[in-house]
Short mmCIF file of C-alpha atoms (C1' of nucleotides) in Angstrom, two decimals:
data_model
loop_
_atom_site.label_atom_id
_atom_site.label_comp_id
_atom_site.label_asym_id
_atom_site.label_seq_id
_atom_site.Cartn_x
_atom_site.Cartn_y
_atom_site.Cartn_z
CA UNK A 28 -0.14 0.19 0.17
CA UNK A 29 2.87 2.51 -0.90
CA UNK A 30 0.55 5.49 -1.64
CA UNK A 31 2.64 8.14 -3.20
CA UNK A 32 1.59 10.48 -4.47
CA UNK A 33 2.79 12.96 -7.57
CA UNK A 34 3.86 16.77 -6.54
CA UNK A 35 0.32 18.46 -7.16
CA UNK A 36 -1.13 16.37 -5.18
CA UNK A 37 1.51 16.80 -2.87
CA UNK A 38 1.70 20.78 -3.03
CA UNK A 39 -2.66 19.86 -2.92
CA UNK A 40 -1.91 17.87 0.99
CA UNK A 41 0.89 20.49 1.75
CA UNK A 42 -1.02 24.20 0.70
CA UNK A 43 2.00 25.22 -1.49
CA UNK A 44 2.72 25.65 -4.88
CA UNK A 45 4.66 22.30 -6.87
CA UNK A 46 7.16 25.06 -7.57
CA UNK A 47 8.00 25.47 -4.01
CA UNK A 48 8.34 21.30 -3.62
CA UNK A 49 11.10 21.42 -6.50
CA UNK A 50 12.51 24.33 -4.68
CA UNK A 51 12.97 22.94 -1.12
CA UNK A 52 14.42 19.98 -2.63
CA UNK A 53 17.00 21.97 -5.03
CA UNK A 54 17.98 23.35 -1.01
CA UNK A 55 18.04 20.03 0.70
CA UNK A 56 15.14 20.64 2.86
CA UNK A 57 13.20 17.90 1.13
CA UNK A 58 14.94 14.32 0.10
CA UNK A 59 15.09 13.52 -3.69
CA UNK A 60 12.07 11.65 -4.21
CA UNK A 61 12.36 8.13 -6.13
CA UNK A 62 10.81 8.91 -9.79
CA UNK A 63 8.35 6.98 -11.64
CA UNK A 64 9.35 5.47 -15.06
CA UNK A 65 7.95 8.67 -17.05
CA UNK A 66 10.58 10.87 -14.41
CA UNK A 67 8.12 12.09 -12.65
CA UNK A 68 8.32 12.46 -8.73
CA UNK A 69 6.59 10.62 -5.98
CA UNK A 70 6.14 11.32 -2.71
CA UNK A 71 5.84 9.26 0.10
CA UNK A 72 3.79 9.89 3.10
CA UNK A 73 6.61 10.26 5.16
CA UNK A 74 7.66 13.41 2.68
CA UNK A 75 4.25 14.72 2.96
CA UNK A 76 4.45 15.08 6.86
CA UNK A 77 8.04 16.93 6.41
CA UNK A 78 7.10 19.24 3.75
CA UNK A 79 3.69 20.06 5.95
CA UNK A 80 5.85 21.12 8.88
CA UNK A 81 8.18 23.27 6.62
CA UNK A 82 5.61 25.13 5.66
CA UNK A 83 3.77 25.11 8.95
CA UNK A 84 6.56 26.71 10.14
CA UNK A 85 7.46 28.95 7.37
CA UNK A 86 3.88 30.03 7.70
CA UNK A 87 4.57 31.12 11.04
CA UNK A 88 7.71 32.69 10.75
CA UNK A 89 10.68 30.93 10.95
CA UNK A 90 13.53 30.96 8.39
CA UNK A 91 14.47 27.98 6.68
CA UNK A 92 17.93 27.58 8.57
CA UNK A 93 15.42 27.65 12.00
CA UNK A 94 13.17 24.91 10.28
CA UNK A 95 16.49 23.05 9.15
CA UNK A 96 17.64 22.77 12.52
CA UNK A 97 13.78 22.03 13.78
CA UNK A 98 14.07 19.01 11.09
CA UNK A 99 17.50 17.91 11.98
CA UNK A 100 16.17 16.84 15.44
CA UNK A 101 13.90 14.70 13.75
CA UNK A 102 16.50 13.65 11.44
CA UNK A 103 19.48 12.42 13.59
CA UNK A 104 17.67 11.42 17.02
CA UNK A 105 20.70 9.40 17.96
CA UNK A 106 22.46 13.42 18.47
CA UNK A 107 23.60 14.90 21.91
CA UNK A 108 20.93 15.84 24.04
CA UNK A 109 22.44 19.09 24.78
CA UNK A 110 22.34 19.95 21.34
CA UNK A 111 18.88 18.93 20.87
CA UNK A 112 17.58 21.38 23.85
CA UNK A 113 19.21 24.03 22.75
CA UNK A 114 17.79 24.33 19.61
CA UNK A 115 14.27 23.60 21.14
CA UNK A 116 14.80 26.22 23.90
CA UNK A 117 15.73 28.54 21.13
CA UNK A 118 12.78 27.94 19.13
CA UNK A 119 10.99 28.09 22.45
CA UNK A 120 11.92 31.42 23.99
CA UNK A 121 11.36 32.56 20.38
CA UNK A 122 7.64 31.20 20.22
CA UNK A 123 7.06 32.49 23.27
CA UNK A 124 8.15 35.76 22.38
CA UNK A 125 5.40 35.74 19.62
CA UNK A 126 2.44 34.27 21.75
CA UNK A 127 3.63 37.53 23.98
CA UNK A 128 3.08 39.62 20.88
CA UNK A 129 0.30 38.32 19.48
CA UNK A 130 -1.79 38.56 22.68
CA UNK A 131 -1.19 42.35 23.22
CA UNK A 132 -2.38 42.15 19.12
CA UNK A 133 -5.33 40.32 19.42
CA UNK A 134 -6.16 42.44 22.84
CA UNK A 135 -6.04 45.61 20.70
CA UNK A 136 -8.12 44.45 17.49
CA UNK A 137 -10.59 43.23 19.68
CA UNK A 138 -10.67 46.55 21.31
CA UNK A 139 -11.04 48.24 18.30
CA UNK A 140 -14.23 45.67 17.29
CA UNK A 141 -15.90 46.11 20.13
CA UNK A 142 -15.75 49.56 20.14
CA UNK A 143 -16.62 49.76 16.31
CA UNK A 144 -20.20 48.37 17.17
CA UNK A 145 -21.13 51.77 18.51
CA UNK A 146 -20.23 53.70 15.33
CA UNK A 147 -16.91 55.28 14.75
CA UNK A 148 -13.68 54.81 15.86
CA UNK A 149 -12.66 57.08 18.70
CA UNK A 150 -9.33 56.48 19.17
CA UNK A 151 -7.33 53.23 17.73
CA UNK A 152 -4.42 52.43 19.60
CA UNK A 153 -2.81 50.16 17.96
CA UNK A 154 0.75 51.55 17.13
CA UNK A 155 0.88 52.84 21.03
CA UNK A 156 -0.16 49.60 21.80
CA UNK A 157 2.38 47.33 19.87
CA UNK A 158 5.27 49.59 19.21
CA UNK A 159 6.26 49.44 22.87
CA UNK A 160 8.09 46.76 23.45
CA UNK A 161 10.91 48.49 23.33
CA UNK A 162 13.85 46.40 25.18
CA UNK A 163 12.92 43.14 23.52
CA UNK A 164 15.19 41.77 21.17
CA UNK A 165 12.36 40.17 19.36
CA UNK A 166 13.47 37.20 17.44
CA UNK A 167 17.22 35.87 16.88
CA UNK A 168 17.11 35.41 13.46
CA UNK A 169 15.81 37.81 10.64
CA UNK A 170 12.11 38.30 9.76
CA UNK A 171 11.81 36.16 6.01
CA UNK A 172 12.22 38.48 3.39
CA UNK A 173 9.43 37.76 1.61
CA UNK A 174 6.54 37.46 2.96
CA UNK A 175 5.98 34.19 5.29
CA UNK A 176 2.38 35.73 5.50
CA UNK A 177 0.30 32.87 4.05
CA UNK A 178 1.26 30.51 1.77
CA UNK B 9 12.41 68.85 23.68
CA UNK B 10 11.75 67.86 20.05
CA UNK B 11 14.37 65.05 20.58
CA UNK B 12 14.86 63.70 16.95
CA UNK B 13 17.28 61.09 15.93
CA UNK B 14 19.17 60.40 12.88
CA UNK B 15 18.51 57.02 10.84
CA UNK B 16 21.12 55.43 12.51
CA UNK B 17 19.89 55.50 16.26
CA UNK B 18 16.25 55.17 14.42
CA UNK B 19 17.68 52.02 13.40
CA UNK B 20 19.08 51.14 16.35
CA UNK B 21 15.46 51.65 18.64
CA UNK B 22 14.04 49.60 16.21
CA UNK B 23 16.49 46.94 15.65
CA UNK B 24 16.81 47.11 12.10
CA UNK B 25 19.22 47.98 9.49
CA UNK B 26 19.50 52.02 8.38
CA UNK B 27 18.88 51.00 4.77
CA UNK B 28 15.60 49.10 5.63
CA UNK B 29 14.12 52.86 7.19
CA UNK B 30 14.87 54.13 3.94
CA UNK B 31 13.18 51.48 2.54
CA UNK B 32 10.30 51.65 4.01
CA UNK B 33 10.15 55.40 3.55
CA UNK B 34 10.51 54.51 -0.33
CA UNK B 35 7.31 52.51 -0.34
CA UNK B 36 5.25 54.96 1.78
CA UNK B 37 5.01 53.03 5.16
CA UNK B 38 7.29 55.71 6.39
CA UNK B 39 6.62 59.26 6.10
CA UNK B 40 9.50 61.23 4.51
CA UNK B 41 10.85 62.98 7.80
CA UNK B 42 12.50 66.56 7.76
CA UNK B 43 15.66 67.04 7.56
CA UNK B 44 18.97 68.71 8.75
CA UNK B 45 20.45 71.61 7.27
CA UNK B 46 23.02 69.22 5.59
CA UNK B 47 19.79 66.84 4.43
CA UNK B 48 19.83 63.98 7.37
CA UNK B 49 16.94 62.21 8.02
CA UNK B 50 15.27 63.28 11.18
CA UNK B 51 12.96 61.07 12.98
CA UNK B 52 10.02 61.88 16.01
CA UNK B 53 9.64 59.46 18.71
CA UNK B 54 6.05 59.14 16.98
CA UNK B 55 8.73 57.60 13.96
CA UNK B 56 10.60 55.36 15.64
CA UNK B 57 6.39 54.18 17.56
CA UNK B 58 5.51 53.73 13.88
CA UNK B 59 8.66 51.72 12.87
CA UNK B 60 8.67 49.81 15.78
CA UNK B 61 5.21 48.33 15.60
CA UNK B 62 6.63 47.44 11.48
CA UNK B 63 9.19 45.49 12.74
CA UNK B 64 7.35 43.47 15.58
CA UNK B 65 4.60 42.51 12.51
CA UNK B 66 7.53 42.06 10.20
CA UNK B 67 8.85 39.94 13.01
CA UNK B 68 5.27 38.06 13.04
CA UNK B 69 5.59 37.10 9.40
CA UNK B 70 3.01 39.59 8.81
CA UNK B 71 3.66 40.81 4.65
CA UNK B 72 3.76 45.18 4.17
CA UNK B 73 0.43 45.18 2.95
CA UNK B 74 -1.27 43.15 5.97
CA UNK B 75 0.67 46.07 7.99
CA UNK B 76 -0.10 49.16 5.52
CA UNK B 77 -3.38 47.87 6.83
CA UNK B 78 -2.93 48.12 10.68
CA UNK B 79 -1.27 51.17 10.52
CA UNK B 80 -4.67 52.44 8.27
CA UNK B 81 -7.04 51.45 11.42
CA UNK B 82 -4.34 54.55 13.35
CA UNK B 83 -3.83 57.09 10.75
CA UNK B 84 -7.24 57.69 8.91
CA UNK B 85 -9.67 57.44 12.50
CA UNK B 86 -12.36 59.19 10.63
CA UNK B 87 -12.37 56.59 7.79
CA UNK B 88 -15.68 54.10 8.13
CA UNK B 89 -16.80 52.11 10.97
CA UNK B 90 -17.41 49.17 8.61
CA UNK B 91 -13.82 49.57 6.36
CA UNK B 92 -11.61 49.23 9.88
CA UNK B 93 -14.30 46.74 10.97
CA UNK B 94 -13.04 44.35 8.07
CA UNK B 95 -9.53 45.00 8.25
CA UNK B 96 -9.42 44.21 12.03
CA UNK B 97 -11.44 41.90 11.65
CA UNK B 98 -9.67 39.89 9.07
CA UNK B 99 -6.55 40.95 11.31
CA UNK B 100 -7.96 39.34 14.07
CA UNK B 101 -8.56 36.08 12.76
CA UNK B 102 -5.26 35.98 11.20
CA UNK B 103 -3.70 36.64 14.62
CA UNK B 104 -5.97 34.17 16.46
CA UNK B 105 -4.88 31.26 14.08
CA UNK B 106 -1.31 32.34 14.29
CA UNK B 107 -2.00 31.94 18.31
CA UNK B 108 -3.52 29.02 18.31
CA UNK B 109 -0.34 27.12 15.68
CA UNK B 110 1.67 29.09 17.93
CA UNK B 111 0.43 27.38 21.05
CA UNK B 112 1.12 24.29 19.98
CA UNK B 113 4.45 24.33 18.60
CA UNK B 114 5.23 25.84 22.45
CA UNK B 115 3.66 22.30 23.63
CA UNK B 116 5.54 20.48 21.56
CA UNK B 117 8.96 22.10 22.17
CA UNK B 118 8.52 22.38 25.74
CA UNK B 119 7.42 18.14 25.69
CA UNK B 120 10.74 17.98 24.33
CA UNK B 121 12.48 20.52 26.89
CA UNK B 122 11.10 18.19 29.44
CA UNK B 123 12.13 14.43 27.61
CA UNK B 124 16.00 15.94 27.18
CA UNK B 125 16.00 16.45 30.94
CA UNK B 126 16.44 12.48 31.08
CA UNK B 127 19.15 11.64 28.49
CA UNK B 128 18.89 11.35 25.07
CA UNK B 129 16.18 11.98 22.79
CA UNK B 130 14.06 8.81 22.54
CA UNK B 131 11.57 9.85 20.10
CA UNK B 132 11.17 13.28 18.29
CA UNK B 133 8.08 14.11 17.43
CA UNK B 134 8.19 17.56 16.10
CA UNK B 135 7.57 16.75 13.12
CA UNK B 136 4.79 14.43 13.30
CA UNK B 137 2.44 16.28 16.28
CA UNK B 138 3.63 19.80 13.87
CA UNK B 139 2.73 18.37 10.39
CA UNK B 140 -0.71 16.70 11.64
CA UNK B 141 -2.69 20.05 10.92
CA UNK B 142 -4.01 18.74 7.39
CA UNK B 143 -6.87 20.27 6.93
CA UNK B 144 -5.71 23.40 8.35
CA UNK B 145 -5.59 25.93 6.12
CA UNK B 146 -4.14 28.25 8.35
CA UNK B 147 -3.02 31.96 7.01
CA UNK B 148 -5.04 33.33 4.31
CA UNK B 149 -2.48 35.63 2.73
CA UNK B 150 0.86 33.88 2.46
CA UNK B 151 3.89 34.08 4.25
CA UNK B 152 6.78 36.48 3.87
CA UNK B 153 9.05 34.79 1.28
CA UNK B 154 12.16 37.21 2.89
CA UNK B 155 13.07 36.00 5.84
CA UNK B 156 11.06 37.55 8.63
CA UNK B 157 13.02 35.62 10.97
CA UNK B 158 14.70 38.23 13.40
CA UNK B 159 16.09 41.30 11.62
"C1'" DC C 19 41.02 75.79 12.36
"C1'" DC C 20 42.39 71.28 10.16
"C1'" DT C 21 42.04 66.56 9.92
"C1'" DA C 22 40.19 61.92 10.91
"C1'" DA C 23 37.18 59.01 11.46
"C1'" DC C 24 32.66 57.71 11.04
"C1'" DA C 25 27.40 58.76 10.20
"C1'" DC C 26 24.75 60.21 6.53
"C1'" DC C 27 23.43 60.61 1.18
"C1'" DT C 28 21.72 58.70 -3.56
"C1'" DA C 29 21.02 54.98 -6.28
"C1'" DC C 30 22.18 50.28 -7.56
"C1'" DA C 31 22.91 45.45 -7.61
"C1'" DG C 32 22.41 41.18 -4.42
"C1'" DT C 33 20.07 38.06 -1.78
"C1'" DA C 34 16.31 34.94 0.19
"C1'" DG C 35 12.30 32.17 -0.47
"C1'" DC C 36 9.34 31.82 -3.43
"C1'" DT C 37 6.17 32.26 -7.90
"C1'" DG C 38 5.17 32.58 -12.75
"C1'" DT C 39 6.04 31.22 -17.50
"C1'" DA C 40 7.99 29.08 -21.08
"C1'" DA C 41 8.85 24.74 -24.08
"C1'" DG C 42 8.67 20.47 -23.80
"C1'" DT C 43 7.04 15.49 -21.99
"C1'" DT C 44 4.26 12.46 -19.73
"C1'" DC C 45 -0.13 10.09 -18.38
"C1'" DA C 46 -4.90 9.39 -17.63
"C1'" DA C 47 -9.40 9.54 -19.76
"C1'" DG C 48 -12.43 8.89 -23.78
"C1'" DC D 15 -4.80 7.23 -30.45
"C1'" DT D 16 -5.75 11.20 -29.60
"C1'" DT D 17 -6.54 15.24 -25.96
"C1'" DG D 18 -5.83 17.92 -22.19
"C1'" DA D 19 -4.20 18.14 -17.56
"C1'" DA D 20 -0.31 17.44 -14.55
"C1'" DC D 21 4.76 16.61 -15.25
"C1'" DT D 22 9.52 17.95 -16.66
"C1'" DT D 23 13.97 21.32 -16.43
"C1'" DA D 24 15.04 25.95 -17.16
"C1'" DC D 25 15.55 30.77 -15.93
"C1'" DA D 26 13.21 35.31 -15.30
"C1'" DG D 27 10.13 38.10 -11.87
"C1'" DC D 28 8.70 39.09 -6.80
"C1'" DT D 29 9.13 40.86 -1.72
"C1'" DA D 30 11.62 42.56 1.33
"C1'" DC D 31 15.30 43.82 2.62
"C1'" DT D 32 20.61 43.67 2.61
"C1'" DG D 33 25.13 45.17 0.71
"C1'" DT D 34 28.32 47.97 -2.16
"C1'" DA D 35 30.17 52.26 -4.05
"C1'" DG D 36 31.36 56.79 -4.34
"C1'" DG D 37 30.92 61.12 -2.14
"C1'" DT D 38 28.91 64.45 1.42
"C1'" DG D 39 27.92 66.07 7.01
"C1'" DT D 40 29.21 65.76 11.33
"C1'" DT D 41 31.98 65.36 15.13
"C1'" DA D 42 35.95 64.49 18.61
"C1'" DG D 43 40.97 65.52 18.69
"C1'" DG D 44 45.57 68.01 18.00
#
DNA sequence: CCTAACACCTACAGTAGCTGTAAGTTCAAG
DNA sequence: CTTGAACTTACAGCTACTGTAGGTGTTAGG
């Protein structure tokens, strides 16, 4: 029951473009999958899961290098625990800062939507509220240049 | 006490590169600030706050268009309530999905760090856990192409 | 006052992470 | 066996920066 998928189905499953998958293969994030008689890629379920993981992590703004690090945790389960621990902890700290910031953003957006019920926007404090994190270095690795928005 | 900052100080304050600020000015995300005698930009505190907001939002993976929308909530407080409401609600939905996903990521990272205390990584389930969100369309606009990571 | 060092200026080229297009091949339905 | 969608490679183009070149402004020390 080796239900292998062609690249189009894989892309559909992961919610990304076909070219993105080929790109990930090219830069070594995904293995080079076996090919059909006619030279078409055939992806196993494991490939699809790995791809889905990459897409989710990208959607959250993790750069490919951080994703490479996270993936290495699963790829080399026999590597020293300290190394894995360091990667996981760094990502965890990053994730917690993101959550905190997003919760502040959510509070303010909710407040605005509430206020809107009453007619006009009196005072929009989105910027004030969300820019005042002065000493928070935020993330250690840079934000995706190209839209990490939504795939 | 108009404590205006030169571009270098502004960049330091916001945790970004000098060129990034000039870029934001160029694409109209930041106003063209007043200049000194010698033609150097002088940023007011309000500019810095706006810049800090943009950087935070970018670090979270929001594309510049979404940031433009958020900023417009503050820039045009007299705009129709329906328009503002639509923007705020769309962003709110996006933000809530991000929070949910990040919380799942946090749970799993914590689990790994816990497990790590015990010595070696027995079974790393990071990928399994985070790729199993099959039917979650996640975000509506694409992920930043270029690193939203950290600046 | 003069100069060295450093921050600023414009302009443009290069990078990451995709995304689209062109030109051609393969596969599955009818 | 044909038609058309899905695949192939290759390469150009996009977003959001980032770096570099070549020149000007600003400031600290002598």
